[in-house]
Amino acid sequence: MPNDLPLRKIIHVDMDAFYASVEELDNPELKGKPVAVGGNEIRGVVSAANYEARKYGVRSAMSGYLAKKNCPELIFVKPRYDRYKEISKQIRAIFHDYTDLVEPLSLDEAYLDVTVNKKGNPSASLIAKEIRQRIFNELGLAASAGISINKFIAKVASDFNKPNGQKTVNPEEVLEFLENLDIRKFYGVGKVTAQKMYKLGIFTGKDLKAKTLDFLDNHFGKSGRYYYHVVRGIHNSEVKPHRIPKSVGAERTFSENLSSEIFMLERLQHIAEELERRLIKSKIAGKTVTLKIKYSDFTLNTRSKTLPYFVSNKELILETAKELLYQEELHNSVRLLGISLANLNTEKKKIETKEEIISVQLKFEF
Ligand SMILES: [Mg+2]
């Protein structure tokens, strides 16, 4: 492991109950009442709940029906993504006063690398404090922050003193912090993985650290390597600006060129299913469906249609893709078909777990 790479100062800023807080900000009569953005008592799912609603067990991704059952007083509000995007932009403008190394994870979360920053401030903790104060003063919204030597720890730490708080894990505290960390708090460990870890006797970072790389690799594949390193404070994934995808898509190249529309429709169905899986995984919906057709002579043709509402389910996507397919005559046999979705609602981004390796130098001024 190279020892000469500098440690970084990373801040993870996470807005508190973002969508719901924006709704409260714009409709002060909602303040103090339980609010859910998205869904309703009959159908749909909650995309965000304010802290008042959370007291009753209302959570995001919960069905509107169950949410209302848990909290009869619950007020459902329609999401206004354009408004959330607008505020998100203003928040990012504040970030950019400190550094241009800003990597949004979604509309309400971002990583900032402030190792070198525009204010010449050596304290990442003080920068985080100032940023949160500015977000509050200028936009009237609360944010939490985690501050540490890498993205992984910063992300985990931002959850510690939520809402409206921050936590710094200094370089010399990193190893102990990770050892004492509940395995469920490890970023990237979901419910299913946590269950698997429990069965292997892994409940804390310390338990995780006791396992060999081979062991983790055998049980968790590529993620095993990631777990092995992050628990040792090693996670050198850089803060990469502009990582929000503008579109999500799926496509297939065929071993034999297709000339029958019947076969194409069948393939499109698989592609729509694949696309739906990706959309669900990253909680994205979009309005613009694009059909991509590559002919056997390698000419490319794309056709798009923008719907008046966000879609993420395969039926609607397929229906639109079919319509686009029939829009024009095919001029040759087809070797590739693809469907993509743009004009996305949340601009959510898949989490990357790729990491390079650095060592933890404990005497790093923080
Ligand atoms: Mg948040």
mmCIF file of C-alpha atoms and ligand atoms in Angstrom:
data_model
loop_
_atom_site.group_PDB
_atom_site.id
_atom_site.type_symbol
_atom_site.label_atom_id
_atom_site.label_comp_id
_atom_site.label_asym_id
_atom_site.label_seq_id
_atom_site.Cartn_x
_atom_site.Cartn_y
_atom_site.Cartn_z
ATOM 1 C CA MET A 1 0.000 0.000 0.000
ATOM 2 C CA PRO A 2 1.428 3.342 -0.969
ATOM 3 C CA ASN A 3 2.049 5.495 2.043
ATOM 4 C CA ASP A 4 2.641 8.804 0.416
ATOM 5 C CA LEU A 5 -0.859 9.598 -0.824
ATOM 6 C CA PRO A 6 -2.387 12.503 1.037
ATOM 7 C CA LEU A 7 -5.510 11.905 3.104
ATOM 8 C CA ARG A 8 -8.526 13.850 2.095
ATOM 9 C CA LYS A 9 -11.057 15.956 3.934
ATOM 10 C CA ILE A 10 -14.475 14.866 2.810
ATOM 11 C CA ILE A 11 -17.841 16.245 3.830
ATOM 12 C CA HIS A 12 -21.101 14.465 3.159
ATOM 13 C CA VAL A 13 -24.006 16.891 3.342
ATOM 14 C CA ASP A 14 -27.464 15.421 3.640
ATOM 15 C CA MET A 15 -30.582 17.568 3.762
ATOM 16 C CA ASP A 16 -33.032 16.622 6.512
ATOM 17 C CA ALA A 17 -36.335 15.227 5.196
ATOM 18 C CA PHE A 18 -35.696 17.257 2.074
ATOM 19 C CA TYR A 19 -38.897 17.005 0.010
ATOM 20 C CA ALA A 20 -41.086 17.304 3.095
ATOM 21 C CA SER A 21 -39.077 20.236 4.445
ATOM 22 C CA VAL A 22 -39.445 22.083 1.146
ATOM 23 C CA GLU A 23 -43.185 21.532 1.313
ATOM 24 C CA GLU A 24 -43.252 22.910 4.861
ATOM 25 C CA LEU A 25 -41.172 25.850 3.784
ATOM 26 C CA ASP A 26 -43.582 26.724 0.978
ATOM 27 C CA ASN A 27 -46.744 25.959 2.983
ATOM 28 C CA PRO A 28 -46.108 27.076 6.558
ATOM 29 C CA GLU A 29 -49.514 25.730 7.633
ATOM 30 C CA LEU A 30 -47.968 22.247 7.316
ATOM 31 C CA LYS A 31 -45.402 23.003 10.031
ATOM 32 C CA GLY A 32 -45.715 20.787 13.082
ATOM 33 C CA LYS A 33 -48.059 18.412 11.299
ATOM 34 C CA PRO A 34 -47.200 14.968 9.941
ATOM 35 C CA VAL A 35 -46.539 15.288 6.219
ATOM 36 C CA ALA A 36 -45.854 12.687 3.543
ATOM 37 C CA VAL A 37 -44.753 13.608 0.055
ATOM 38 C CA GLY A 38 -46.081 11.219 -2.561
ATOM 39 C CA GLY A 39 -48.729 8.504 -2.376
ATOM 40 C CA ASN A 40 -52.143 8.792 -0.837
ATOM 41 C CA GLU A 41 -54.332 6.738 1.474
ATOM 42 C CA ILE A 42 -55.421 4.460 -1.343
ATOM 43 C CA ARG A 43 -52.403 3.929 -3.520
ATOM 44 C CA GLY A 44 -48.838 4.887 -4.258
ATOM 45 C CA VAL A 45 -45.818 5.012 -2.007
ATOM 46 C CA VAL A 46 -44.461 7.724 0.232
ATOM 47 C CA SER A 47 -41.299 9.259 -1.223
ATOM 48 C CA ALA A 48 -40.480 11.333 1.846
ATOM 49 C CA ALA A 49 -41.888 11.897 5.320
ATOM 50 C CA ASN A 50 -41.195 14.747 7.697
ATOM 51 C CA TYR A 51 -39.970 14.052 11.233
ATOM 52 C CA GLU A 52 -43.433 14.539 12.693
ATOM 53 C CA ALA A 53 -44.726 11.724 10.459
ATOM 54 C CA ARG A 54 -41.716 9.555 11.262
ATOM 55 C CA LYS A 55 -42.735 9.607 14.927
ATOM 56 C CA TYR A 56 -45.713 7.514 13.812
ATOM 57 C CA GLY A 57 -43.542 5.110 11.879
ATOM 58 C CA VAL A 58 -44.158 6.637 8.466
ATOM 59 C CA ARG A 59 -41.167 5.950 6.228
ATOM 60 C CA SER A 60 -40.238 6.565 2.633
ATOM 61 C CA ALA A 61 -41.069 3.698 0.266
ATOM 62 C CA MET A 62 -43.978 2.744 2.560
ATOM 63 C CA SER A 63 -47.356 2.362 0.875
ATOM 64 C CA GLY A 64 -49.630 5.349 1.285
ATOM 65 C CA TYR A 65 -52.261 3.021 2.686
ATOM 66 C CA LEU A 66 -50.040 1.739 5.482
ATOM 67 C CA ALA A 67 -48.710 5.228 6.179
ATOM 68 C CA LYS A 68 -52.235 6.521 6.721
ATOM 69 C CA LYS A 69 -53.016 3.525 8.902
ATOM 70 C CA ASN A 70 -49.970 4.264 11.074
ATOM 71 C CA CYS A 71 -50.769 7.937 11.207
ATOM 72 C CA PRO A 72 -54.414 8.862 10.605
ATOM 73 C CA GLU A 73 -53.589 12.586 10.784
ATOM 74 C CA LEU A 74 -51.093 12.262 7.956
ATOM 75 C CA ILE A 75 -51.276 14.926 5.256
ATOM 76 C CA PHE A 76 -50.317 13.751 1.771
ATOM 77 C CA VAL A 77 -48.684 16.283 -0.519
ATOM 78 C CA LYS A 78 -47.991 15.830 -4.214
ATOM 79 C CA PRO A 79 -44.309 15.901 -5.063
ATOM 80 C CA ARG A 80 -43.056 18.961 -6.944
ATOM 81 C CA TYR A 81 -39.770 17.785 -8.385
ATOM 82 C CA ASP A 82 -39.131 20.989 -10.291
ATOM 83 C CA ARG A 83 -39.197 22.906 -7.048
ATOM 84 C CA TYR A 84 -36.879 20.399 -5.329
ATOM 85 C CA LYS A 85 -34.475 20.650 -8.246
ATOM 86 C CA GLU A 86 -34.537 24.426 -8.051
ATOM 87 C CA ILE A 87 -33.625 24.409 -4.367
ATOM 88 C CA SER A 88 -31.072 21.677 -4.906
ATOM 89 C CA LYS A 89 -29.353 23.975 -7.393
ATOM 90 C CA GLN A 90 -29.221 26.755 -4.814
ATOM 91 C CA ILE A 91 -27.710 24.388 -2.264
ATOM 92 C CA ARG A 92 -25.076 23.307 -4.781
ATOM 93 C CA ALA A 93 -24.238 26.927 -5.493
ATOM 94 C CA ILE A 94 -23.372 27.268 -1.796
ATOM 95 C CA PHE A 95 -21.157 24.157 -1.988
ATOM 96 C CA HIS A 96 -19.319 25.623 -4.929
ATOM 97 C CA ASP A 97 -18.329 28.653 -2.864
ATOM 98 C CA TYR A 98 -16.076 26.216 -1.009
ATOM 99 C CA THR A 99 -15.004 23.667 -3.604
ATOM 100 C CA ASP A 100 -15.753 22.553 -7.125
ATOM 101 C CA LEU A 101 -15.218 18.952 -6.107
ATOM 102 C CA VAL A 102 -18.900 18.395 -5.423
ATOM 103 C CA GLU A 103 -20.467 15.052 -6.189
ATOM 104 C CA PRO A 104 -24.243 14.972 -5.890
ATOM 105 C CA LEU A 105 -25.689 11.600 -4.896
ATOM 106 C CA SER A 106 -29.224 12.823 -5.338
ATOM 107 C CA LEU A 107 -31.087 16.095 -5.070
ATOM 108 C CA ASP A 108 -30.538 16.230 -1.334
ATOM 109 C CA GLU A 109 -27.113 14.687 -0.769
ATOM 110 C CA ALA A 110 -23.612 15.428 -1.934
ATOM 111 C CA TYR A 111 -19.990 14.716 -1.200
ATOM 112 C CA LEU A 112 -17.554 17.607 -1.055
ATOM 113 C CA ASP A 113 -13.793 17.304 -1.130
ATOM 114 C CA VAL A 114 -12.481 20.280 0.839
ATOM 115 C CA THR A 115 -8.891 19.064 1.254
ATOM 116 C CA VAL A 116 -7.969 22.108 -0.762
ATOM 117 C CA ASN A 117 -10.770 24.663 -0.687
ATOM 118 C CA LYS A 118 -11.551 28.108 -1.979
ATOM 119 C CA LYS A 119 -11.653 29.615 1.516
ATOM 120 C CA GLY A 120 -8.260 28.284 2.518
ATOM 121 C CA ASN A 121 -9.901 26.893 5.635
ATOM 122 C CA PRO A 122 -7.987 23.921 7.043
ATOM 123 C CA SER A 123 -10.908 22.696 9.150
ATOM 124 C CA ALA A 124 -13.419 20.536 7.309
ATOM 125 C CA SER A 125 -15.623 20.548 10.412
ATOM 126 C CA LEU A 126 -15.839 24.328 10.434
ATOM 127 C CA ILE A 127 -16.577 24.387 6.721
ATOM 128 C CA ALA A 128 -19.404 21.901 7.231
ATOM 129 C CA LYS A 129 -20.791 24.032 10.026
ATOM 130 C CA GLU A 130 -20.642 27.150 7.908
ATOM 131 C CA ILE A 131 -22.298 25.438 4.944
ATOM 132 C CA ARG A 132 -25.152 24.146 7.104
ATOM 133 C CA GLN A 133 -25.605 27.578 8.626
ATOM 134 C CA ARG A 134 -25.714 29.177 5.203
ATOM 135 C CA ILE A 135 -28.250 26.648 3.905
ATOM 136 C CA PHE A 136 -30.394 27.486 6.884
ATOM 137 C CA ASN A 137 -29.995 31.262 6.658
ATOM 138 C CA GLU A 138 -30.371 31.516 2.911
ATOM 139 C CA LEU A 139 -32.896 28.794 2.199
ATOM 140 C CA GLY A 140 -34.579 28.082 5.528
ATOM 141 C CA LEU A 141 -33.727 24.382 5.428
ATOM 142 C CA ALA A 142 -31.843 22.127 7.807
ATOM 143 C CA ALA A 143 -28.989 19.886 6.754
ATOM 144 C CA SER A 144 -26.784 17.348 8.489
ATOM 145 C CA ALA A 145 -23.178 16.556 7.716
ATOM 146 C CA GLY A 146 -20.554 13.908 8.188
ATOM 147 C CA ILE A 147 -16.893 14.792 8.019
ATOM 148 C CA SER A 148 -13.983 12.420 7.678
ATOM 149 C CA ILE A 149 -11.091 11.105 5.606
ATOM 150 C CA ASN A 150 -13.136 9.375 2.917
ATOM 151 C CA LYS A 151 -16.574 9.267 1.363
ATOM 152 C CA PHE A 152 -17.622 6.088 3.096
ATOM 153 C CA ILE A 153 -17.015 7.351 6.632
ATOM 154 C CA ALA A 154 -18.390 10.812 5.858
ATOM 155 C CA LYS A 155 -21.588 9.235 4.554
ATOM 156 C CA VAL A 156 -21.988 7.012 7.605
ATOM 157 C CA ALA A 157 -21.208 9.909 9.956
ATOM 158 C CA SER A 158 -23.773 12.282 8.471
ATOM 159 C CA ASP A 159 -26.479 10.033 9.869
ATOM 160 C CA PHE A 160 -25.177 10.164 13.436
ATOM 161 C CA ASN A 161 -26.454 13.509 14.627
ATOM 162 C CA LYS A 162 -29.389 13.861 12.298
ATOM 163 C CA PRO A 163 -31.458 16.024 12.049
ATOM 164 C CA ASN A 164 -29.665 19.352 11.995
ATOM 165 C CA GLY A 165 -26.359 18.051 13.321
ATOM 166 C CA GLN A 166 -22.937 16.988 12.221
ATOM 167 C CA LYS A 167 -20.292 14.486 13.178
ATOM 168 C CA THR A 168 -16.598 14.508 12.537
ATOM 169 C CA VAL A 169 -14.566 11.327 12.595
ATOM 170 C CA ASN A 170 -10.994 12.513 12.932
ATOM 171 C CA PRO A 171 -8.206 10.459 11.360
ATOM 172 C CA GLU A 172 -7.057 9.088 14.702
ATOM 173 C CA GLU A 173 -10.623 8.007 15.542
ATOM 174 C CA VAL A 174 -11.322 6.279 12.261
ATOM 175 C CA LEU A 175 -10.335 2.715 13.155
ATOM 176 C CA GLU A 176 -12.131 2.695 16.479
ATOM 177 C CA PHE A 177 -15.207 4.297 14.944
ATOM 178 C CA LEU A 178 -15.368 1.605 12.297
ATOM 179 C CA GLU A 179 -14.789 -1.248 14.746
ATOM 180 C CA ASN A 180 -17.662 -0.116 16.921
ATOM 181 C CA LEU A 181 -19.970 0.478 14.009
ATOM 182 C CA ASP A 182 -23.109 -1.629 13.775
ATOM 183 C CA ILE A 183 -22.941 -3.615 10.560
ATOM 184 C CA ARG A 184 -26.306 -2.198 9.488
ATOM 185 C CA LYS A 185 -24.765 1.265 9.479
ATOM 186 C CA PHE A 186 -22.184 0.288 6.881
ATOM 187 C CA TYR A 187 -23.032 2.120 3.712
ATOM 188 C CA GLY A 188 -23.791 -0.506 1.107
ATOM 189 C CA VAL A 189 -25.028 -3.113 3.573
ATOM 190 C CA GLY A 190 -28.760 -3.437 3.058
ATOM 191 C CA LYS A 191 -31.236 -5.548 4.977
ATOM 192 C CA VAL A 192 -30.501 -8.720 3.010
ATOM 193 C CA THR A 193 -26.730 -8.407 3.357
ATOM 194 C CA ALA A 194 -27.105 -7.607 7.056
ATOM 195 C CA GLN A 195 -29.026 -10.861 7.581
ATOM 196 C CA LYS A 196 -26.318 -12.736 5.745
ATOM 197 C CA MET A 197 -23.664 -11.106 7.889
ATOM 198 C CA TYR A 198 -25.504 -12.000 11.090
ATOM 199 C CA LYS A 199 -25.529 -15.644 10.039
ATOM 200 C CA LEU A 200 -21.772 -15.427 9.622
ATOM 201 C CA GLY A 201 -21.434 -13.933 13.086
ATOM 202 C CA ILE A 202 -20.743 -10.422 11.858
ATOM 203 C CA PHE A 203 -22.564 -7.775 13.875
ATOM 204 C CA THR A 204 -20.048 -4.956 14.142
ATOM 205 C CA GLY A 205 -17.086 -3.568 12.283
ATOM 206 C CA LYS A 206 -14.855 -5.478 14.657
ATOM 207 C CA ASP A 207 -16.447 -8.783 13.624
ATOM 208 C CA LEU A 208 -16.115 -7.812 9.998
ATOM 209 C CA LYS A 209 -12.467 -6.944 10.429
ATOM 210 C CA ALA A 210 -11.788 -10.372 11.879
ATOM 211 C CA LYS A 211 -12.683 -11.989 8.562
ATOM 212 C CA THR A 212 -10.101 -12.551 5.873
ATOM 213 C CA LEU A 213 -10.288 -11.090 2.411
ATOM 214 C CA ASP A 214 -10.778 -14.599 1.013
ATOM 215 C CA PHE A 215 -13.650 -15.268 3.360
ATOM 216 C CA LEU A 216 -15.443 -12.046 2.464
ATOM 217 C CA ASP A 217 -14.720 -12.540 -1.195
ATOM 218 C CA ASN A 218 -16.222 -16.026 -1.072
ATOM 219 C CA HIS A 219 -19.376 -14.888 0.664
ATOM 220 C CA PHE A 220 -19.962 -11.483 -0.848
ATOM 221 C CA GLY A 221 -18.100 -11.468 -4.142
ATOM 222 C CA LYS A 222 -16.888 -8.040 -5.249
ATOM 223 C CA SER A 223 -18.623 -6.352 -2.332
ATOM 224 C CA GLY A 224 -16.569 -8.517 0.019
ATOM 225 C CA ARG A 225 -13.437 -6.725 -1.090
ATOM 226 C CA TYR A 226 -15.152 -3.411 -0.521
ATOM 227 C CA TYR A 227 -16.186 -4.408 3.014
ATOM 228 C CA TYR A 228 -12.688 -5.686 3.748
ATOM 229 C CA HIS A 229 -11.197 -2.322 2.877
ATOM 230 C CA VAL A 230 -13.747 0.142 4.206
ATOM 231 C CA VAL A 231 -13.622 -1.376 7.677
ATOM 232 C CA ARG A 232 -9.887 -0.638 7.634
ATOM 233 C CA GLY A 233 -10.559 2.993 6.738
ATOM 234 C CA ILE A 234 -9.593 2.385 3.139
ATOM 235 C CA HIS A 235 -11.892 3.891 0.577
ATOM 236 C CA ASN A 236 -10.250 6.105 -1.939
ATOM 237 C CA SER A 237 -13.149 6.590 -4.316
ATOM 238 C CA GLU A 238 -12.708 10.162 -5.441
ATOM 239 C CA VAL A 239 -15.299 12.905 -5.227
ATOM 240 C CA LYS A 240 -16.312 13.089 -8.854
ATOM 241 C CA PRO A 241 -18.226 16.170 -9.909
ATOM 242 C CA HIS A 242 -21.232 15.890 -12.259
ATOM 243 C CA ARG A 243 -22.027 12.277 -11.762
ATOM 244 C CA ILE A 244 -25.765 12.599 -12.022
ATOM 245 C CA PRO A 245 -26.917 10.663 -15.058
ATOM 246 C CA LYS A 246 -29.082 12.484 -17.520
ATOM 247 C CA SER A 247 -30.650 9.235 -18.643
ATOM 248 C CA VAL A 248 -30.962 5.574 -17.779
ATOM 249 C CA GLY A 249 -31.151 2.944 -20.445
ATOM 250 C CA ALA A 250 -30.867 -0.673 -21.423
ATOM 251 C CA GLU A 251 -30.015 -2.157 -24.779
ATOM 252 C CA ARG A 252 -29.305 -5.425 -26.551
ATOM 253 C CA THR A 253 -27.148 -6.306 -29.493
ATOM 254 C CA PHE A 254 -28.404 -9.356 -31.322
ATOM 255 C CA SER A 255 -26.295 -12.203 -32.563
ATOM 256 C CA GLU A 256 -28.513 -12.329 -35.614
ATOM 257 C CA ASN A 257 -29.924 -9.247 -37.244
ATOM 258 C CA LEU A 258 -33.662 -8.938 -36.827
ATOM 259 C CA SER A 259 -35.998 -8.000 -39.589
ATOM 260 C CA SER A 260 -39.310 -9.017 -38.127
ATOM 261 C CA GLU A 261 -41.143 -6.566 -35.915
ATOM 262 C CA ILE A 262 -42.633 -9.437 -33.948
ATOM 263 C CA PHE A 263 -39.153 -10.501 -32.817
ATOM 264 C CA MET A 264 -38.281 -6.930 -32.078
ATOM 265 C CA LEU A 265 -41.301 -6.477 -29.856
ATOM 266 C CA GLU A 266 -40.318 -9.550 -27.909
ATOM 267 C CA ARG A 267 -36.782 -8.179 -27.454
ATOM 268 C CA LEU A 268 -38.146 -4.771 -26.503
ATOM 269 C CA GLN A 269 -40.122 -6.387 -23.760
ATOM 270 C CA HIS A 270 -36.946 -7.835 -22.220
ATOM 271 C CA ILE A 271 -35.189 -4.508 -22.572
ATOM 272 C CA ALA A 272 -38.109 -2.704 -20.898
ATOM 273 C CA GLU A 273 -37.963 -5.208 -18.039
ATOM 274 C CA GLU A 274 -34.239 -4.648 -17.627
ATOM 275 C CA LEU A 275 -34.762 -0.900 -17.698
ATOM 276 C CA GLU A 276 -37.504 -1.141 -15.115
ATOM 277 C CA ARG A 277 -35.185 -3.077 -12.805
ATOM 278 C CA ARG A 278 -32.567 -0.356 -13.091
ATOM 279 C CA LEU A 279 -35.125 2.358 -12.488
ATOM 280 C CA ILE A 280 -36.445 0.658 -9.387
ATOM 281 C CA LYS A 281 -32.959 0.034 -8.085
ATOM 282 C CA SER A 282 -32.021 3.685 -8.311
ATOM 283 C CA LYS A 283 -35.511 4.979 -7.551
ATOM 284 C CA ILE A 284 -35.742 6.923 -10.787
ATOM 285 C CA ALA A 285 -38.637 7.835 -13.021
ATOM 286 C CA GLY A 286 -38.496 9.856 -16.201
ATOM 287 C CA LYS A 287 -40.659 11.492 -18.820
ATOM 288 C CA THR A 288 -38.775 11.097 -22.080
ATOM 289 C CA VAL A 289 -38.609 7.647 -23.632
ATOM 290 C CA THR A 290 -36.060 7.155 -26.391
ATOM 291 C CA LEU A 291 -35.910 4.181 -28.692
ATOM 292 C CA LYS A 292 -32.533 3.501 -30.231
ATOM 293 C CA ILE A 293 -32.255 1.406 -33.356
ATOM 294 C CA LYS A 294 -28.957 0.371 -34.862
ATOM 295 C CA TYR A 295 -29.232 -1.214 -38.290
ATOM 296 C CA SER A 296 -27.090 -3.966 -39.701
ATOM 297 C CA ASP A 297 -25.336 -1.333 -41.822
ATOM 298 C CA PHE A 298 -24.469 0.420 -38.511
ATOM 299 C CA THR A 299 -26.607 3.454 -39.153
ATOM 300 C CA LEU A 300 -28.225 4.704 -35.996
ATOM 301 C CA ASN A 301 -31.711 5.999 -35.529
ATOM 302 C CA THR A 302 -33.228 7.409 -32.335
ATOM 303 C CA ARG A 303 -36.835 8.357 -31.741
ATOM 304 C CA SER A 304 -38.141 10.017 -28.608
ATOM 305 C CA LYS A 305 -41.389 10.838 -27.008
ATOM 306 C CA THR A 306 -41.941 12.909 -23.893
ATOM 307 C CA LEU A 307 -44.863 11.946 -21.718
ATOM 308 C CA PRO A 308 -46.755 14.420 -19.554
ATOM 309 C CA TYR A 309 -45.957 12.380 -16.442
ATOM 310 C CA PHE A 310 -43.077 10.400 -14.933
ATOM 311 C CA VAL A 311 -42.946 6.726 -15.758
ATOM 312 C CA SER A 312 -40.852 3.921 -14.353
ATOM 313 C CA ASN A 313 -42.906 0.805 -15.032
ATOM 314 C CA LYS A 314 -42.215 -1.505 -17.914
ATOM 315 C CA GLU A 315 -45.749 -1.506 -19.329
ATOM 316 C CA LEU A 316 -45.817 2.216 -19.982
ATOM 317 C CA ILE A 317 -42.249 2.257 -21.198
ATOM 318 C CA LEU A 318 -42.895 -0.638 -23.549
ATOM 319 C CA GLU A 319 -46.082 0.921 -24.848
ATOM 320 C CA THR A 320 -44.224 4.096 -25.716
ATOM 321 C CA ALA A 321 -41.293 2.208 -27.221
ATOM 322 C CA LYS A 322 -43.696 0.237 -29.436
ATOM 323 C CA GLU A 323 -45.302 3.420 -30.596
ATOM 324 C CA LEU A 324 -41.863 4.750 -31.489
ATOM 325 C CA LEU A 325 -40.965 1.531 -33.272
ATOM 326 C CA TYR A 326 -43.997 1.794 -35.531
ATOM 327 C CA GLN A 327 -43.484 5.487 -36.117
ATOM 328 C CA GLU A 328 -41.235 4.942 -39.125
ATOM 329 C CA GLU A 329 -40.562 2.112 -41.515
ATOM 330 C CA LEU A 330 -37.452 0.119 -40.780
ATOM 331 C CA HIS A 331 -35.022 0.507 -43.632
ATOM 332 C CA ASN A 332 -32.856 -2.501 -42.950
ATOM 333 C CA SER A 333 -32.483 -5.426 -40.558
ATOM 334 C CA VAL A 334 -31.729 -4.430 -36.993
ATOM 335 C CA ARG A 335 -28.710 -5.409 -34.927
ATOM 336 C CA LEU A 336 -29.309 -3.422 -31.732
ATOM 337 C CA LEU A 337 -32.306 -2.087 -29.868
ATOM 338 C CA GLY A 338 -32.242 0.110 -26.819
ATOM 339 C CA ILE A 339 -34.665 2.035 -24.662
ATOM 340 C CA SER A 340 -33.635 4.891 -22.446
ATOM 341 C CA LEU A 341 -35.427 7.235 -20.153
ATOM 342 C CA ALA A 342 -34.433 10.877 -19.726
ATOM 343 C CA ASN A 343 -35.921 13.961 -18.107
ATOM 344 C CA LEU A 344 -35.503 12.203 -14.786
ATOM 345 C CA ASN A 345 -37.273 13.125 -11.582
ATOM 346 C CA THR A 346 -34.723 12.702 -8.848
ATOM 347 C CA GLU A 347 -31.500 12.484 -10.802
ATOM 348 C CA LYS A 348 -30.577 9.764 -8.355
ATOM 349 C CA LYS A 349 -27.309 8.106 -8.943
ATOM 350 C CA LYS A 350 -26.175 4.562 -8.494
ATOM 351 C CA ILE A 351 -23.719 4.175 -5.695
ATOM 352 C CA GLU A 352 -20.285 3.255 -6.740
ATOM 353 C CA THR A 353 -18.321 0.876 -4.623
ATOM 354 C CA LYS A 354 -15.147 0.855 -6.610
ATOM 355 C CA GLU A 355 -12.261 1.983 -4.536
ATOM 356 C CA GLU A 356 -8.607 2.571 -4.826
ATOM 357 C CA ILE A 357 -6.443 1.935 -1.870
ATOM 358 C CA ILE A 358 -4.756 4.403 0.390
ATOM 359 C CA SER A 359 -3.363 4.018 3.824
ATOM 360 C CA VAL A 360 -4.576 5.782 6.893
ATOM 361 C CA GLN A 361 -1.997 8.178 8.179
ATOM 362 C CA LEU A 362 -3.020 8.989 11.673
ATOM 363 C CA LYS A 363 -1.132 12.207 12.098
ATOM 364 C CA PHE A 364 -3.102 14.199 9.580
ATOM 365 C CA GLU A 365 -4.121 17.696 10.514
ATOM 366 C CA PHE A 366 -7.890 17.805 10.318
HETATM 367 MG MG MG B 1 -31.711 13.525 3.104
#
